mmCIF file of C-alpha atoms in Angstrom:
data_model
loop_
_atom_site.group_PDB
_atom_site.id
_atom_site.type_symbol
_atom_site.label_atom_id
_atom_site.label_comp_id
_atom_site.label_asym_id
_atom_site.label_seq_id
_atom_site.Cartn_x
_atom_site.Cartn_y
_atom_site.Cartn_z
ATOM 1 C CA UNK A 418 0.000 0.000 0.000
ATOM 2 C CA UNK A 419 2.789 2.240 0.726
ATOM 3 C CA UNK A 420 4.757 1.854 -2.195
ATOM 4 C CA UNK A 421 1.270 2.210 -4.115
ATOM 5 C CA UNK A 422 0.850 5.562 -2.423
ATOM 6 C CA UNK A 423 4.336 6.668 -3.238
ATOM 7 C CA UNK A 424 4.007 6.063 -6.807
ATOM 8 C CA UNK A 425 0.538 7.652 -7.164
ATOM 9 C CA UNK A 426 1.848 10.809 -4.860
ATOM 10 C CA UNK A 427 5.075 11.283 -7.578
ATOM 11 C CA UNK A 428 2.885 10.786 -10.522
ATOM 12 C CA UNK A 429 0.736 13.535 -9.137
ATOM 13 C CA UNK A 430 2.935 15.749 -8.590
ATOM 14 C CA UNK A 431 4.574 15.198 -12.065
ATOM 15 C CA UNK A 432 1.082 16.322 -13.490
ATOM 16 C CA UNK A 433 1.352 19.647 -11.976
ATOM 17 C CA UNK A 434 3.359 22.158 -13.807
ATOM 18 C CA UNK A 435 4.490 25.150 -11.092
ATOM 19 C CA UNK A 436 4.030 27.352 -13.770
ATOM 20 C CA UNK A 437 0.647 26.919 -14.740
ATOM 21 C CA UNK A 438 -2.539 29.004 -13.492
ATOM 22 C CA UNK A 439 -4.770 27.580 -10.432
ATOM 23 C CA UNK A 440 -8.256 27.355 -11.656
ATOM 24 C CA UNK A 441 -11.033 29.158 -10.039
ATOM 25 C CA UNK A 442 -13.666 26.897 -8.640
ATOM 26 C CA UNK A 443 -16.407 25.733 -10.957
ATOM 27 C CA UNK A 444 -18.231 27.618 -7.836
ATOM 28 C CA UNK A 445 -17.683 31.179 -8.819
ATOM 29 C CA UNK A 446 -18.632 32.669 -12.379
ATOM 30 C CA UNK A 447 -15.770 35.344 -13.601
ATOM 31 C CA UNK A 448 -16.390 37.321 -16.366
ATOM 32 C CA UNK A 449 -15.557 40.950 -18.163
ATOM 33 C CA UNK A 450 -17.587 43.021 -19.859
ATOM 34 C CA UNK A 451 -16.327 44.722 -22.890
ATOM 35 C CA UNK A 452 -15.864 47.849 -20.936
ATOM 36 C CA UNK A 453 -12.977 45.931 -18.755
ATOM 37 C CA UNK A 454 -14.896 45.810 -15.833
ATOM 38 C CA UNK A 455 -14.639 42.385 -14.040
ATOM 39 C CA UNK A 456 -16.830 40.393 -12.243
ATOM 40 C CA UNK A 457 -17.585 37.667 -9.647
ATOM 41 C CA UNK A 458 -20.432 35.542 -8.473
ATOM 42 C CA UNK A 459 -20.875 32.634 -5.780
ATOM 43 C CA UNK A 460 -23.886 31.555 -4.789
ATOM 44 C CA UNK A 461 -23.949 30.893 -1.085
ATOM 45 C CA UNK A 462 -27.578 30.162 0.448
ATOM 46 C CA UNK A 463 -25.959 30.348 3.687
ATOM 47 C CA UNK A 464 -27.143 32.271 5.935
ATOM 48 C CA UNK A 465 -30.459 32.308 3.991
ATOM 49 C CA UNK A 466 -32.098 35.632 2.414
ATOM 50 C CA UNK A 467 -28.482 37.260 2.443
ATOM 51 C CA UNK A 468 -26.323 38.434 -0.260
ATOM 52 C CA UNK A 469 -22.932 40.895 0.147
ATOM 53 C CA UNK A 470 -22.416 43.440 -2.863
ATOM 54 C CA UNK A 471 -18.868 45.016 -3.496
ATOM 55 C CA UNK A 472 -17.571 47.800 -6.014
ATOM 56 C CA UNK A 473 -13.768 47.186 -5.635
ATOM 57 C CA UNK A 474 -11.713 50.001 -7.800
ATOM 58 C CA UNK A 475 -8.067 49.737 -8.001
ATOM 59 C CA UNK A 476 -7.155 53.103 -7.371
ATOM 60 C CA UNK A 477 -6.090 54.573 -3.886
ATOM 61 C CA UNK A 478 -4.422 57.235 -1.830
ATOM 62 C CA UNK A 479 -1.430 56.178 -4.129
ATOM 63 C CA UNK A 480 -2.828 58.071 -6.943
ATOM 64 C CA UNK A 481 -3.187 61.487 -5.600
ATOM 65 C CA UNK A 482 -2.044 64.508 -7.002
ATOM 66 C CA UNK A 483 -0.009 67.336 -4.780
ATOM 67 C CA UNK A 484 -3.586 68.760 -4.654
ATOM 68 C CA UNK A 485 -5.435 65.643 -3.890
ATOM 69 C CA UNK A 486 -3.603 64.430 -0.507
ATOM 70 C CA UNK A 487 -6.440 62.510 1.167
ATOM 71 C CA UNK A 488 -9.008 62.880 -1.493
ATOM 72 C CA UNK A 489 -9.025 59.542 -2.296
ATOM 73 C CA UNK A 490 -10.756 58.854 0.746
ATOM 74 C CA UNK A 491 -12.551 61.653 0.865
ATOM 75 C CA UNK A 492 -14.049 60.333 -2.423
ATOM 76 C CA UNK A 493 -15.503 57.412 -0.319
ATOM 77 C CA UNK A 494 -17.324 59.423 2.183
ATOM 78 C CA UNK A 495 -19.278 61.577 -0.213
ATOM 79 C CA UNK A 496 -20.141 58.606 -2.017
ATOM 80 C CA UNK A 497 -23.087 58.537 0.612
ATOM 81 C CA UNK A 498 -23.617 61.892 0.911
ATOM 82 C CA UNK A 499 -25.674 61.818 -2.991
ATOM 83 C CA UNK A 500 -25.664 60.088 -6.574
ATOM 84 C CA UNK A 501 -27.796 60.669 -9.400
ATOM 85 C CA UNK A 502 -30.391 57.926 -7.918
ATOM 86 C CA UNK A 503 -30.364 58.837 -4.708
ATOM 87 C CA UNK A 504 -30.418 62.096 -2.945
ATOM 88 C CA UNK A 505 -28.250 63.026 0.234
ATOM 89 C CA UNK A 506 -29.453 60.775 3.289
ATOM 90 C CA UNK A 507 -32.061 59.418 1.149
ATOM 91 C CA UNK A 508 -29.320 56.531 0.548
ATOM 92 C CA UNK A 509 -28.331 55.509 4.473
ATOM 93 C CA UNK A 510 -32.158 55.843 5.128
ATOM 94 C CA UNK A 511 -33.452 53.656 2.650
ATOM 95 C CA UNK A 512 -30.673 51.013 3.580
ATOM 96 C CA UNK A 513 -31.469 51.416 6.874
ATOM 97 C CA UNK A 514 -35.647 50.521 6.347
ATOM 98 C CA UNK A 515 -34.301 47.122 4.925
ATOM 99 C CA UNK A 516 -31.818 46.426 7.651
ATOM 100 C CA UNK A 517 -28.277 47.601 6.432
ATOM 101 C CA UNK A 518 -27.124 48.864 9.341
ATOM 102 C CA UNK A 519 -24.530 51.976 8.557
ATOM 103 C CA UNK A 520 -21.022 50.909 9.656
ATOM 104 C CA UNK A 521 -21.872 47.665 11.241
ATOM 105 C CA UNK A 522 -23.140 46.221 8.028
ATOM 106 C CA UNK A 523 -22.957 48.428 5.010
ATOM 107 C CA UNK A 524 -19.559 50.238 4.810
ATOM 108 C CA UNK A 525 -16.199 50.864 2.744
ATOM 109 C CA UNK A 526 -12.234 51.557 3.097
ATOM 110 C CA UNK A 527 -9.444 52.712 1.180
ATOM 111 C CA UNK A 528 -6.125 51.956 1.330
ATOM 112 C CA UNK A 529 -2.891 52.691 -1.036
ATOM 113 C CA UNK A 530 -3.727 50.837 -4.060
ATOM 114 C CA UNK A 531 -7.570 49.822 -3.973
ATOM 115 C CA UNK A 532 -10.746 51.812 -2.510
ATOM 116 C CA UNK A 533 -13.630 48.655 -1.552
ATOM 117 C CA UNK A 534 -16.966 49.305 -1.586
ATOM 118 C CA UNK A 535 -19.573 46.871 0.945
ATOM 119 C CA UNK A 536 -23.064 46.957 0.526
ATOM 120 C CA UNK A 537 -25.043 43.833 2.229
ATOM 121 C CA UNK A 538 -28.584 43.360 0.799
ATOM 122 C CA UNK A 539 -31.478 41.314 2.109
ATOM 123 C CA UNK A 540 -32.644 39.501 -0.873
ATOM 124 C CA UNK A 541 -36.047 38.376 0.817
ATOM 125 C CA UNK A 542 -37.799 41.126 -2.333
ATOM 126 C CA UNK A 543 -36.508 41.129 -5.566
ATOM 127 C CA UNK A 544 -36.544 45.366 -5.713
ATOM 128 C CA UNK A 545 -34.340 45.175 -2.633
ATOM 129 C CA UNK A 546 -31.824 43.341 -4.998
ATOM 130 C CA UNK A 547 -31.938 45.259 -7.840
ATOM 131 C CA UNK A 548 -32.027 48.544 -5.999
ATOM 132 C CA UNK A 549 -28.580 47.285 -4.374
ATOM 133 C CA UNK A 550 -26.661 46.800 -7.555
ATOM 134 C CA UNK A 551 -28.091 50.142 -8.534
ATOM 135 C CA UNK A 552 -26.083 51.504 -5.278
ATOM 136 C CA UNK A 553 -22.851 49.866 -6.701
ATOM 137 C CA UNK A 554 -23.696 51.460 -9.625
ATOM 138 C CA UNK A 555 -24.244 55.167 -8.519
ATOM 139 C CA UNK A 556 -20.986 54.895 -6.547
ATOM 140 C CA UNK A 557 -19.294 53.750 -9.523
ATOM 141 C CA UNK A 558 -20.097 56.476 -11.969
ATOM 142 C CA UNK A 559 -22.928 58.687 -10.419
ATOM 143 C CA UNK A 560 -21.423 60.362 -7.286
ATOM 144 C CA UNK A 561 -22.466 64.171 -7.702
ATOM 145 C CA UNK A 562 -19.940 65.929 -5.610
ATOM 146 C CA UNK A 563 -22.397 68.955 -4.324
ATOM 147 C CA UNK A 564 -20.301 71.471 -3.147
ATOM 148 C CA UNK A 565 -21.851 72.220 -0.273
ATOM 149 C CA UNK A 566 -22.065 68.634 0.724
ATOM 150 C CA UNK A 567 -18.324 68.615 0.098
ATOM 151 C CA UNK A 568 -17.662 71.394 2.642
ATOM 152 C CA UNK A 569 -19.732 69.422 5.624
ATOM 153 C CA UNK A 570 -17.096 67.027 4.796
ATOM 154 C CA UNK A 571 -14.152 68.474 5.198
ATOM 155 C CA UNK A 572 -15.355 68.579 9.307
ATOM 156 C CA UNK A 573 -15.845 64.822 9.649
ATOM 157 C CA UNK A 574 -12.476 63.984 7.640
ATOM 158 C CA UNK A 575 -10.537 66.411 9.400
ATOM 159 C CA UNK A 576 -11.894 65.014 12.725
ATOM 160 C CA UNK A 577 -11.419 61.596 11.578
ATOM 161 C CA UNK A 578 -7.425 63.138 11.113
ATOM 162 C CA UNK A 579 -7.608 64.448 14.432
ATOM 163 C CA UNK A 580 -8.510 61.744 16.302
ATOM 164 C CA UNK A 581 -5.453 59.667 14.525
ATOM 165 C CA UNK A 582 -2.843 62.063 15.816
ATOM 166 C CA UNK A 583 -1.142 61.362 19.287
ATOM 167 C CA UNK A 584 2.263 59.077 19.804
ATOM 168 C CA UNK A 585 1.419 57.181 17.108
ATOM 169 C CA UNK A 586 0.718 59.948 14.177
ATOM 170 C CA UNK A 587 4.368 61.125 15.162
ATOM 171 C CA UNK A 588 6.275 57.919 15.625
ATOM 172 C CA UNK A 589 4.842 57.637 12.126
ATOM 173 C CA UNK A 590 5.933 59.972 10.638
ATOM 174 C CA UNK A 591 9.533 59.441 11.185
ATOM 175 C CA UNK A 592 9.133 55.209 10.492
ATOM 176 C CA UNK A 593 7.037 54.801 7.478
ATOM 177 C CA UNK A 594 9.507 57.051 5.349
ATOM 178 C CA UNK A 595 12.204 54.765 6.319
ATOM 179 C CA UNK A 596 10.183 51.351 5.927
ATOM 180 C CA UNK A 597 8.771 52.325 2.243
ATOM 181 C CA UNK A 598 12.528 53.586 1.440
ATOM 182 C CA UNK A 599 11.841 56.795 0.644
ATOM 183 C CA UNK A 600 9.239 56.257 -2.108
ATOM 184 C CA UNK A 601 5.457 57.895 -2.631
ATOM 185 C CA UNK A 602 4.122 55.265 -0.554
ATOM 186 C CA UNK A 603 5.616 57.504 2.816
ATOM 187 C CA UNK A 604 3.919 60.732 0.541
ATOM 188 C CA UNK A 605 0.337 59.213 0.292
ATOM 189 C CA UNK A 606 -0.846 57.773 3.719
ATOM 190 C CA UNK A 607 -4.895 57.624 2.804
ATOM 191 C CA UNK A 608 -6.220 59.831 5.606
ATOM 192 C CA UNK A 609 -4.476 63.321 3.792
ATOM 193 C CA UNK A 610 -3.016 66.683 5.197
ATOM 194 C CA UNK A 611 -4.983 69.208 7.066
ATOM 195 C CA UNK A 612 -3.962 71.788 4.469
ATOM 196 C CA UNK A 613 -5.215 69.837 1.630
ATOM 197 C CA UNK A 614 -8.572 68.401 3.164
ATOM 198 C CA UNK A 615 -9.340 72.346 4.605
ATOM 199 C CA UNK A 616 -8.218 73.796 1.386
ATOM 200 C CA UNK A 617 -8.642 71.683 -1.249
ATOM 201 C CA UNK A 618 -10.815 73.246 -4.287
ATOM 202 C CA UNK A 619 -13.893 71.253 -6.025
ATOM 203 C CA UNK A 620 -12.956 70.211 -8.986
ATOM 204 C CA UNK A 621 -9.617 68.626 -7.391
ATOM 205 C CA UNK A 622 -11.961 65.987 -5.629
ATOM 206 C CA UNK A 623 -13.890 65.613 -8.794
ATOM 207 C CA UNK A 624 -11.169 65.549 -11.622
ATOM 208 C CA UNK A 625 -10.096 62.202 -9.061
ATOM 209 C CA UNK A 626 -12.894 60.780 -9.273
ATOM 210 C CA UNK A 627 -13.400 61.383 -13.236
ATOM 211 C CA UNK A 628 -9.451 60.088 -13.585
ATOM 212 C CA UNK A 629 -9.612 57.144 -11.552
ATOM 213 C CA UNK A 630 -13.390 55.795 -11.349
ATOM 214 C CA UNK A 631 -13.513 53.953 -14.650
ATOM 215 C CA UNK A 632 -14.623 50.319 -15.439
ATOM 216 C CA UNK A 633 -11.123 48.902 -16.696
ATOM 217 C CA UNK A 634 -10.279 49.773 -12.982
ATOM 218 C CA UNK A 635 -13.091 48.285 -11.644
ATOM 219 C CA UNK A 636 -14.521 44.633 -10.262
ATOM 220 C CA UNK A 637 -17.493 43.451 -9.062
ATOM 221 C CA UNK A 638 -18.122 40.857 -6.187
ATOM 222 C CA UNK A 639 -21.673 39.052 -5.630
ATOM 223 C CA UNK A 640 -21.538 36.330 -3.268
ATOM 224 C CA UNK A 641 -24.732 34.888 -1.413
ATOM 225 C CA UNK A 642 -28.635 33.710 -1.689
ATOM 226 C CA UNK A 643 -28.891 34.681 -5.298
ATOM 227 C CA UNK A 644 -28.831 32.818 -8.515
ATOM 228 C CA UNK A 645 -26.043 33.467 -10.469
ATOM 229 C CA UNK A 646 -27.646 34.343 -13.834
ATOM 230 C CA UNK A 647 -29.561 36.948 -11.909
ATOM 231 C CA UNK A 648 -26.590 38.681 -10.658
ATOM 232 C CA UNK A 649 -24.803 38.393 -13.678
ATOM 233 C CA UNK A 650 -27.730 40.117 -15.729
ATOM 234 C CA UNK A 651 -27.691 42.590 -13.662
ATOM 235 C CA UNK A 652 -24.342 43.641 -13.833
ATOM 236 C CA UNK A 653 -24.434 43.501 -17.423
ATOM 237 C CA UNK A 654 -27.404 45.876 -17.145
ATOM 238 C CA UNK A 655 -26.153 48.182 -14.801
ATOM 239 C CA UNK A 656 -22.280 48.461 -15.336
ATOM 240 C CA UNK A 657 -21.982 47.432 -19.179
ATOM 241 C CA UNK A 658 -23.153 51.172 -20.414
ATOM 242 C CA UNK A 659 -20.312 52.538 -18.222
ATOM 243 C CA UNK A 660 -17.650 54.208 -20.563
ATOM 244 C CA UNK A 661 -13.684 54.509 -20.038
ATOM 245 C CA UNK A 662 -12.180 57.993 -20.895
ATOM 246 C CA UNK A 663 -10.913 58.313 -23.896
ATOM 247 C CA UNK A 664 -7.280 59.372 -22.679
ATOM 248 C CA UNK A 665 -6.925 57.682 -19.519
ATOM 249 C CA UNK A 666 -4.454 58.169 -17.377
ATOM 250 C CA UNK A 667 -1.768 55.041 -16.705
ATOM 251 C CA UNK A 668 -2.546 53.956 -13.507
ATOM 252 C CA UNK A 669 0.888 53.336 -12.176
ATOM 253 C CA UNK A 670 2.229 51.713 -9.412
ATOM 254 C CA UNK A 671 4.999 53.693 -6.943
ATOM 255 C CA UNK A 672 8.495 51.861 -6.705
ATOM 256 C CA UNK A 673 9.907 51.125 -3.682
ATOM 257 C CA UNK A 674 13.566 51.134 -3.664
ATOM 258 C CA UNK A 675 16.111 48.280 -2.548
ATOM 259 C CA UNK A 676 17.947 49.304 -0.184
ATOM 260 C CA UNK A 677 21.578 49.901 -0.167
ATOM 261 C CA UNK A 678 22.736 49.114 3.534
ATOM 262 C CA UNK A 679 21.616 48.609 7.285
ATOM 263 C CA UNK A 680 20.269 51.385 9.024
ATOM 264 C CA UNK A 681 18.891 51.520 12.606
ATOM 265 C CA UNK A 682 16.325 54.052 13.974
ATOM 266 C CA UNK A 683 15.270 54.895 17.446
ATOM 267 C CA UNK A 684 12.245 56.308 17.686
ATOM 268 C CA UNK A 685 11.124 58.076 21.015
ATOM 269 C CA UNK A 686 7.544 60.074 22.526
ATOM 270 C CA UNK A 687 6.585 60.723 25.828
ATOM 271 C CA UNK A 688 3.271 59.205 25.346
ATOM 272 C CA UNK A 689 4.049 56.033 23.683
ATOM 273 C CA UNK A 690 2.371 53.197 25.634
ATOM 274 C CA UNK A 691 5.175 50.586 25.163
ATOM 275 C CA UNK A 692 8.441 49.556 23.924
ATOM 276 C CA UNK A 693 8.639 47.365 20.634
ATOM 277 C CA UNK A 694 11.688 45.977 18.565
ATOM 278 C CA UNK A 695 11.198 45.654 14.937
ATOM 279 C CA UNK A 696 13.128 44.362 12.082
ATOM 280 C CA UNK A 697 12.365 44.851 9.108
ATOM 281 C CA UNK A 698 14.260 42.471 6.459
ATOM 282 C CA UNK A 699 14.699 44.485 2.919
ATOM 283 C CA UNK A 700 11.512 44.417 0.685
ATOM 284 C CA UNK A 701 10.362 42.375 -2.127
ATOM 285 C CA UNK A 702 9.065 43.218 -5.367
ATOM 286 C CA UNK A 703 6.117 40.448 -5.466
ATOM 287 C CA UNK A 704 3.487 41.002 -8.111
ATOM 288 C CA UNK A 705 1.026 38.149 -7.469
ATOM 289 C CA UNK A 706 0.581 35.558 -9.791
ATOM 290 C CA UNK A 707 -2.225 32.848 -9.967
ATOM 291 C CA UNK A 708 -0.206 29.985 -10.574
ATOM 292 C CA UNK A 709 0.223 26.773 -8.998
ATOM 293 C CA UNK A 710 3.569 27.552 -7.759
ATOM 294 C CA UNK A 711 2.594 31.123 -5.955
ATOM 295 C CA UNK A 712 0.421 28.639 -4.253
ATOM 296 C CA UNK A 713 2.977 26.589 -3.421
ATOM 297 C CA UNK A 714 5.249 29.767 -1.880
ATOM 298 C CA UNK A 715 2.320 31.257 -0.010
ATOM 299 C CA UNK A 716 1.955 27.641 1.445
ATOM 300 C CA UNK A 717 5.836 27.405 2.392
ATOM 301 C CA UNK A 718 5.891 31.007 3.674
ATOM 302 C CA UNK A 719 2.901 30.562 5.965
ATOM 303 C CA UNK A 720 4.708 27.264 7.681
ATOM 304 C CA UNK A 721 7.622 29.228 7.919
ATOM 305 C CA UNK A 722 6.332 31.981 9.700
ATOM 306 C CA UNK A 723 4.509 29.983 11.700
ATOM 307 C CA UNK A 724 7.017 27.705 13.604
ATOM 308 C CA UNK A 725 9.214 30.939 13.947
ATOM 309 C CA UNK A 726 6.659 32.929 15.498
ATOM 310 C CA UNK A 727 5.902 29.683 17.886
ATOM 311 C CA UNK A 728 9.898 29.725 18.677
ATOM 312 C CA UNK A 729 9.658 33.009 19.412
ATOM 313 C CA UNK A 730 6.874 32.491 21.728
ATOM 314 C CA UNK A 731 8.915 29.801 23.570
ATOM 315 C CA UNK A 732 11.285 32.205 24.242
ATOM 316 C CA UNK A 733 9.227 34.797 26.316
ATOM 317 C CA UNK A 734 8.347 31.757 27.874
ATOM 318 C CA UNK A 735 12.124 31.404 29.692
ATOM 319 C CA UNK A 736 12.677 32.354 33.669
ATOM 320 C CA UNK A 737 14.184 35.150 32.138
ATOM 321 C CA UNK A 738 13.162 36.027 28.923
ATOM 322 C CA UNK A 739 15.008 38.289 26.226
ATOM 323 C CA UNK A 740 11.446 39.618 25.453
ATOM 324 C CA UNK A 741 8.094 39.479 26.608
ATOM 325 C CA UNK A 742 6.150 38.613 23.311
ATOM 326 C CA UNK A 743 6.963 38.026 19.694
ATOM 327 C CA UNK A 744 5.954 37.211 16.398
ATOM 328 C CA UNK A 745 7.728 36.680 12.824
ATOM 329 C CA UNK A 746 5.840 36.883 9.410
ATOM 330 C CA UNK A 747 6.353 37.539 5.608
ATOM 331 C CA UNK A 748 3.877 40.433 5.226
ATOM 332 C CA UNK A 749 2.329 42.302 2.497
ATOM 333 C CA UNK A 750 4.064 46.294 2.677
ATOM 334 C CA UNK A 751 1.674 47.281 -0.615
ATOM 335 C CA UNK A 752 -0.013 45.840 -3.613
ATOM 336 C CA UNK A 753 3.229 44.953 -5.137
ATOM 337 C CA UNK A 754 5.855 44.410 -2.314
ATOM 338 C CA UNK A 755 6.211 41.841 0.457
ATOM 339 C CA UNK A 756 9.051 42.180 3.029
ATOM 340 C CA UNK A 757 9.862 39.639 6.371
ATOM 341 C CA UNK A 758 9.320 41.210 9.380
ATOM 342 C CA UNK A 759 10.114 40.062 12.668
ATOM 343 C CA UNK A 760 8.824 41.934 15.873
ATOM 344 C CA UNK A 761 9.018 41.344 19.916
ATOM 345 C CA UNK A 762 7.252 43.637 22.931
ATOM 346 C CA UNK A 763 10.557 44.842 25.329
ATOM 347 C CA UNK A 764 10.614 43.359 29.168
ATOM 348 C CA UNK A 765 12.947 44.633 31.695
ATOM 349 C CA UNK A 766 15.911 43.787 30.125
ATOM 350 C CA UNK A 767 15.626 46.483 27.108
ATOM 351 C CA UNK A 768 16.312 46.367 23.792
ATOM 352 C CA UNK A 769 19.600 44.064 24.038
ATOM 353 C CA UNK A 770 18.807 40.768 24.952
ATOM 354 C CA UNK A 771 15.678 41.162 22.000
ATOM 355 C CA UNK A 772 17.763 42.118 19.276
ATOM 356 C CA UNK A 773 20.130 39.280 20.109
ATOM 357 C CA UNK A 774 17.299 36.581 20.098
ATOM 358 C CA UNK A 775 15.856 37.585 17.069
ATOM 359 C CA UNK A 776 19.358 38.067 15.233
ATOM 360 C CA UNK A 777 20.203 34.681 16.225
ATOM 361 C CA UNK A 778 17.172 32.907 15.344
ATOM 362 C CA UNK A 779 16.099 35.011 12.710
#
């Protein structure tokens, strides 16, 4: 049986060629529509009556010009503030007669690279379902940008920018221009500058939107209590009209540069709330591929990571430990660059004993 095994494992793994792509499930449909904009659907009857919308455009704080720092978030918050099928507050309120909670359920983020979109619909009437994808499709290409909607705004973003400041706003600032290298990434943190989100004109906000909203940017998501033709008619219906500009701009990503040599940074504030160790191994370019082997990495990297972190955890469990708590991982910096990382929390012994232990077993 054994030996059966062994041949049957090797002739397995002879059928798999590293370099060719991993097949989606025959569970989700992918498509594109002419216009670029891509699209996926899983049915999932579980829990019953539910279904989970998302507009997912690759475009972030990234993007911005010198004008538009923080605008690409802004962007998502007046997306509920009015589109051409629904008025201001008329949106939240209507989602909120169904049961889409605002925050809890039906919400959004952006980040660097990618600005997501989540809209969960109860799909117990068939006009609650085709009202939802007419959401997705508002936000997409109908956001109206009323000016003096866009200057309530600025107060709940700048508040949002206020409440982020303290130890960790300034530590910040000194650590992410060293761990992206110098590049845009350090230029471009999503929440913006005061100046900018206080001072920022109109059509800044909206030439961003114009530039970057576009369906070759764009994907769809549909997963739940729905049939799948349904969904996919409807996306056809509602997003296949949508046009690209005829000029678009490249949408670029930033560089982050290798870096040359060892550096070491202490970083101090009054009101920081502990002491941490971090090393940061030099980043990886890492454009993800859907192959077989990039399955096989992620799978290899994950282990890895894993029984380091648990040695590291063995070690804060010693009489007298060089740190109190640790972890190691191969993390995602951006869209397009991975880097290792190890990290531990400082005991009494300060910084020495840590950066020993993790030299030695890292």
């Amino acid at each position: 049986v054994s030996a059966f095994l062994f041949i049957y494992s090797v002739a397995a793994q002879a059928a798999i060629n590293l370099a060719d792509t991993n097949p989606v499930g025959p569970q989700v449909k992918v498509g594109k529509l002419p216009n670029g904009l891509t699209y996926y659907i899983q049915k999932n009857a579980k829990p019953e009556k539910k279904l989970e919308l998302r507009l997912v455009v690759k475009a972030g704080s990234i993007l911005e010009d010198e004008d538009q720092l923080g605008l690409a978030h802004f962007t998502e918050h007046m997306a509920f503030n009015g589109s051409a099928n629904f008025r201001k507050h008329e949106l939240v309120s209507y989602l909120q007669s169904i049961g889409v909670k605002f925050g809890a359920d039906l919400n959004a983020y952006t980040s660097f690279d990618e600005t997501v979109y989540i809209l969960p619909i109860p799909t117990n009437r068939k006009a609650n379902v085709d009202k939802g994808f007419l959401v997705l499709k508002d936000w997409a290409s109908g956001i109206t940008f009323n000016h003096a909607d866009i200057d309530k705004e600025r107060g709940i973003v700048l508040e949002e920018l206020r409440l982020g400041k303290g130890a960790s706003d300034r530590m910040n600032k000194i650590l992410l221009p060293k761990m992206f290298n110098g590049s845009r990434y350090a230029e471009r943190l999503p929440i913006g500058t005061e100046p900018v989100l206080a001072n920022f004109k109109y059509d800044a906000i909206k030439r961003f939107y114009k530039d970057w909203y576009r369906p070759d940017l764009m994907a769809v998501v549909a997963v739940g209590d729905i049939d799948p033709k349904v969904a996919e008619k409807l996306i056809k219906t509602h997003f296949g009209p949508l046009k690209n500009p005829a000029k678009p701009r490249p949408r670029e990503y930033a560089a982050i540069p290798v870096r040359s040599e060892t550096e070491a940074v202490v970083i101090t504030d009054k009101e920081a709330s502990s002491d941490t160790l971090l090393i940061r191994y030099p980043v990886q370019e890492d454009i993800e591929q859907p192959t077989f082997g990039e399955y096989r990495e992620k799978l290899i990297e994950g282990i890895f990571s894993g029984i380091l972190s648990q040695r590291m955890q063995e070690l804060s469990q010693q009489a007298v430990p060089p740190f109190i708590g640790g972890a190691s991982n191969i993390s995602r910096l951006t869209a397009r660059y991975k880097s290792y990382t190890a990290v531990a929390a400082l005991g009494k012994g300060g910084a020495t004993p840590a950066i020993d232990a993790l030299v030695q077993e890292n």
